[in-house]
PDB file of C-alpha atoms in Angstrom:
ATOM      1  CA  MET A 207     145.408 -77.663 109.781  1.00  0.00           C
ATOM      2  CA  ALA A 208     144.063 -77.316 106.124  1.00  0.00           C
ATOM      3  CA  ALA A 209     141.554 -74.894 106.958  1.00  0.00           C
ATOM      4  CA  LEU A 210     144.101 -72.528 108.705  1.00  0.00           C
ATOM      5  CA  ARG A 211     146.311 -72.709 105.782  1.00  0.00           C
ATOM      6  CA  TRP A 212     143.140 -71.739 103.490  1.00  0.00           C
ATOM      7  CA  VAL A 213     142.285 -68.868 106.050  1.00  0.00           C
ATOM      8  CA  VAL A 214     145.947 -67.483 105.762  1.00  0.00           C
ATOM      9  CA  ALA A 215     145.857 -67.908 102.014  1.00  0.00           C
ATOM     10  CA  VAL A 216     142.554 -66.055 101.744  1.00  0.00           C
ATOM     11  CA  VAL A 217     143.595 -63.158 104.150  1.00  0.00           C
ATOM     12  CA  ALA A 218     146.822 -62.723 102.395  1.00  0.00           C
ATOM     13  CA  SER A 219     145.159 -62.341  99.131  1.00  0.00           C
ATOM     14  CA  VAL A 220     142.692 -59.595 100.498  1.00  0.00           C
ATOM     15  CA  ALA A 221     145.862 -57.820 102.005  1.00  0.00           C
ATOM     16  CA  ALA A 222     147.556 -57.998  98.548  1.00  0.00           C
ATOM     17  CA  PHE A 223     144.572 -56.485  96.951  1.00  0.00           C
ATOM     18  CA  PHE A 224     144.544 -53.476  99.430  1.00  0.00           C
ATOM     19  CA  ALA A 225     148.310 -53.076  99.635  1.00  0.00           C
ATOM     20  CA  VAL A 226     148.136 -52.277  95.682  1.00  0.00           C
ATOM     21  CA  ALA A 227     144.826 -50.588  95.434  1.00  0.00           C
ATOM     22  CA  VAL A 228     144.790 -48.188  98.521  1.00  0.00           C
ATOM     23  CA  PRO A 229     148.337 -46.585  97.893  1.00  0.00           C
ATOM     24  CA  TRP A 230     147.278 -46.207  94.155  1.00  0.00           C
ATOM     25  CA  ALA A 231     144.105 -44.407  95.148  1.00  0.00           C
ATOM     26  CA  VAL A 232     145.956 -42.108  97.664  1.00  0.00           C
ATOM     27  CA  LEU A 233     149.103 -41.381  95.704  1.00  0.00           C
ATOM     28  CA  SER A 234     147.701 -40.984  92.285  1.00  0.00           C
ATOM     29  CA  SER A 235     147.696 -37.382  91.101  1.00  0.00           C
ATOM     30  CA  GLY A 236     144.724 -35.864  92.984  1.00  0.00           C
ATOM     31  CA  GLY A 237     143.028 -39.368  93.242  1.00  0.00           C
ATOM     32  CA  HIS A 238     141.849 -39.200  89.784  1.00  0.00           C
ATOM     33  CA  ASP A 239     142.696 -42.591  88.571  1.00  0.00           C
ATOM     34  CA  PRO A 240     139.411 -44.370  88.069  1.00  0.00           C
ATOM     35  CA  TRP A 241     138.834 -47.580  90.205  1.00  0.00           C
ATOM     36  CA  GLU A 242     137.996 -49.325  86.984  1.00  0.00           C
ATOM     37  CA  VAL A 243     141.880 -49.262  86.326  1.00  0.00           C
ATOM     38  CA  ILE A 244     142.854 -49.668  89.854  1.00  0.00           C
ATOM     39  CA  GLY A 245     140.432 -52.442  90.859  1.00  0.00           C
ATOM     40  CA  PRO A 246     141.366 -54.892  88.098  1.00  0.00           C
ATOM     41  CA  VAL A 247     145.030 -54.504  88.658  1.00  0.00           C
ATOM     42  CA  ALA A 248     144.896 -54.956  92.425  1.00  0.00           C
ATOM     43  CA  GLY A 249     142.571 -57.999  91.573  1.00  0.00           C
ATOM     44  CA  VAL A 250     145.159 -59.521  89.350  1.00  0.00           C
ATOM     45  CA  VAL A 251     147.935 -59.042  92.127  1.00  0.00           C
ATOM     46  CA  ALA A 252     145.386 -60.631  94.588  1.00  0.00           C
ATOM     47  CA  ALA A 253     144.707 -63.446  92.342  1.00  0.00           C
ATOM     48  CA  GLY A 254     148.373 -64.328  91.928  1.00  0.00           C
ATOM     49  CA  VAL A 255     149.023 -63.997  95.733  1.00  0.00           C
ATOM     50  CA  LEU A 256     145.699 -66.428  96.165  1.00  0.00           C
ATOM     51  CA  ALA A 257     146.980 -68.837  93.514  1.00  0.00           C
ATOM     52  CA  ALA A 258     150.560 -69.465  95.075  1.00  0.00           C
ATOM     53  CA  LEU A 259     149.193 -69.648  98.541  1.00  0.00           C
ATOM     54  CA  GLY A 260     146.457 -71.829  97.567  1.00  0.00           C
ATOM     55  CA  TRP A 261     148.773 -74.248  96.150  1.00  0.00           C
ATOM     56  CA  TRP A 262     150.676 -74.154  99.467  1.00  0.00           C
ATOM     57  CA  ALA A 263     147.473 -74.665 101.325  1.00  0.00           C
ATOM     58  CA  SER A 264     146.543 -77.756  99.269  1.00  0.00           C
ATOM     59  CA  GLN A 265     149.551 -79.125 100.092  1.00  0.00           C
ATOM     60  CA  THR A 266     148.265 -81.442 103.076  1.00  0.00           C
ATOM     61  CA  GLY A 267     150.721 -84.283 102.901  1.00  0.00           C
ATOM     62  CA  ALA A 268     153.950 -82.119 102.736  1.00  0.00           C
ATOM     63  CA  SER A 269     156.596 -83.668 105.169  1.00  0.00           C
ATOM     64  CA  ALA A 270     157.299 -80.460 106.886  1.00  0.00           C
ATOM     65  CA  SER A 271     153.765 -80.420 108.222  1.00  0.00           C
ATOM     66  CA  GLY A 272     154.404 -83.615 110.186  1.00  0.00           C
ATOM     67  CA  GLY A 273     151.088 -85.039 108.761  1.00  0.00           C
ATOM     68  CA  PRO A 274     150.661 -88.630 107.166  1.00  0.00           C
ATOM     69  CA  VAL A 275     152.915 -89.335 104.123  1.00  0.00           C
ATOM     70  CA  ARG A 276     152.491 -92.668 102.141  1.00  0.00           C
ATOM     71  CA  THR A 277     154.295 -93.176  98.944  1.00  0.00           C
ATOM     72  CA  VAL A 278     154.191 -96.429  97.119  1.00  0.00           C
ATOM     73  CA  ARG A 279     156.189 -97.316  94.023  1.00  0.00           C
ATOM     74  CA  GLN A 280     156.191-100.739  92.447  1.00  0.00           C
ATOM     75  CA  SER A 281     156.920-102.349  89.240  1.00  0.00           C
ATOM     76  CA  VAL A 282     157.175-105.896  88.232  1.00  0.00           C
ATOM     77  CA  ARG A 283     158.097-108.031  85.133  1.00  0.00           C
ATOM     78  CA  ALA A 284     156.811-111.473  85.287  1.00  0.00           C
ATOM     79  CA  LYS A 285     155.627-114.193  82.755  1.00  0.00           C
ATOM     80  CA  GLY A 286     152.830-115.272  85.189  1.00  0.00           C
ATOM     81  CA  ASN A 287     150.044-113.396  86.973  1.00  0.00           C
ATOM     82  CA  ILE A 288     150.984-110.193  88.468  1.00  0.00           C
ATOM     83  CA  ARG A 289     149.015-108.671  91.666  1.00  0.00           C
ATOM     84  CA  GLN A 290     150.073-105.408  93.153  1.00  0.00           C
ATOM     85  CA  THR A 291     148.261-103.934  96.033  1.00  0.00           C
ATOM     86  CA  ALA A 292     149.356-100.308  97.177  1.00  0.00           C
ATOM     87  CA  GLY A 293     148.073-100.082 100.764  1.00  0.00           C
ATOM     88  CA  SER A 294     146.618-102.110 103.379  1.00  0.00           C
ATOM     89  CA  HIS A 295     145.412-105.469 102.343  1.00  0.00           C
ATOM     90  CA  GLY A 296     143.226-106.392 105.085  1.00  0.00           C
ATOM     91  CA  VAL A 297     142.415-105.075 108.554  1.00  0.00           C
ATOM     92  CA  SER A 298     145.442-103.017 110.199  1.00  0.00           C
ATOM     93  CA  GLY A 299     146.113-102.585 113.951  1.00  0.00           C
ATOM     94  CA  ARG A 300     146.320 -98.843 113.264  1.00  0.00           C
ATOM     95  CA  THR A 301     142.509 -98.320 112.761  1.00  0.00           C
ATOM     96  CA  GLY A 302     141.475 -94.803 114.004  1.00  0.00           C
ATOM     97  CA  ARG A 303     144.920 -93.573 113.982  1.00  0.00           C
ATOM     98  CA  ARG A 304     146.919 -91.492 111.945  1.00  0.00           C
ATOM     99  CA  PRO A 305     148.835 -93.280 109.109  1.00  0.00           C
ATOM    100  CA  MET A 306     152.558 -93.928 109.641  1.00  0.00           C
ATOM    101  CA  ARG A 307     155.096 -91.821 107.494  1.00  0.00           C
ATOM    102  CA  GLU A 308     156.584 -94.212 105.083  1.00  0.00           C
ATOM    103  CA  SER A 309     157.753 -94.678 101.516  1.00  0.00           C
ATOM    104  CA  VAL A 310     157.767 -98.020  99.878  1.00  0.00           C
ATOM    105  CA  ARG A 311     159.579 -98.830  96.730  1.00  0.00           C
ATOM    106  CA  GLN A 312     159.194-102.392  95.321  1.00  0.00           C
ATOM    107  CA  LYS A 313     160.632-103.956  92.139  1.00  0.00           C
ATOM    108  CA  GLY A 314     160.111-107.581  91.244  1.00  0.00           C
ATOM    109  CA  ARG A 315     160.904-109.752  88.315  1.00  0.00           C
ATOM    110  CA  GLY A 316     160.130-113.626  87.839  1.00  0.00           C
ATOM    111  CA  GLY A 317     158.768-116.411  85.624  1.00  0.00           C
ATOM    112  CA  GLY A 318     155.973-117.330  87.928  1.00  0.00           C
ATOM    113  CA  ASP A 319     153.207-115.441  89.868  1.00  0.00           C
ATOM    114  CA  VAL A 320     153.976-111.978  91.609  1.00  0.00           C
ATOM    115  CA  ASP A 321     152.042-110.675  94.592  1.00  0.00           C
ATOM    116  CA  GLN A 322     153.468-107.458  95.868  1.00  0.00           C
ATOM    117  CA  VAL A 323     151.606-105.347  98.713  1.00  0.00           C
ATOM    118  CA  GLY A 324     152.928-101.906  99.560  1.00  0.00           C
ATOM    119  CA  GLY A 325     151.917-101.663 103.079  1.00  0.00           C
ATOM    120  CA  ASP A 326     150.137-103.800 105.796  1.00  0.00           C
ATOM    121  CA  ARG A 327     149.258-107.381 104.786  1.00  0.00           C
ATOM    122  CA  ALA A 328     147.346-107.908 108.293  1.00  0.00           C
TER     123      ALA A 328
END
């Protein structure tokens, strides 16, 4: 799916270049505007389109795509030892499958040892 997004981004960038350059070259007074001016201006427009769509193409974990989403936020205050693990701690029963969509937020406070695992502890 990510490769398809990048193909869309690159094709749209090339289309933006031609959408600016071709009408400018055809409609300029007698076609006398030099390509030294038209090319860079169309290139800047194409670069802007590629930057915007490149950002979109790189967002693989977006919730609208239906892909795997995992967000873990942990915070602890303790006087003892603190151990935090964000993710699976051991072997999960979901090997070879896509991760489940989840969002974990943990907060802890204590005077002794604190052990937090944001995910599977199998």
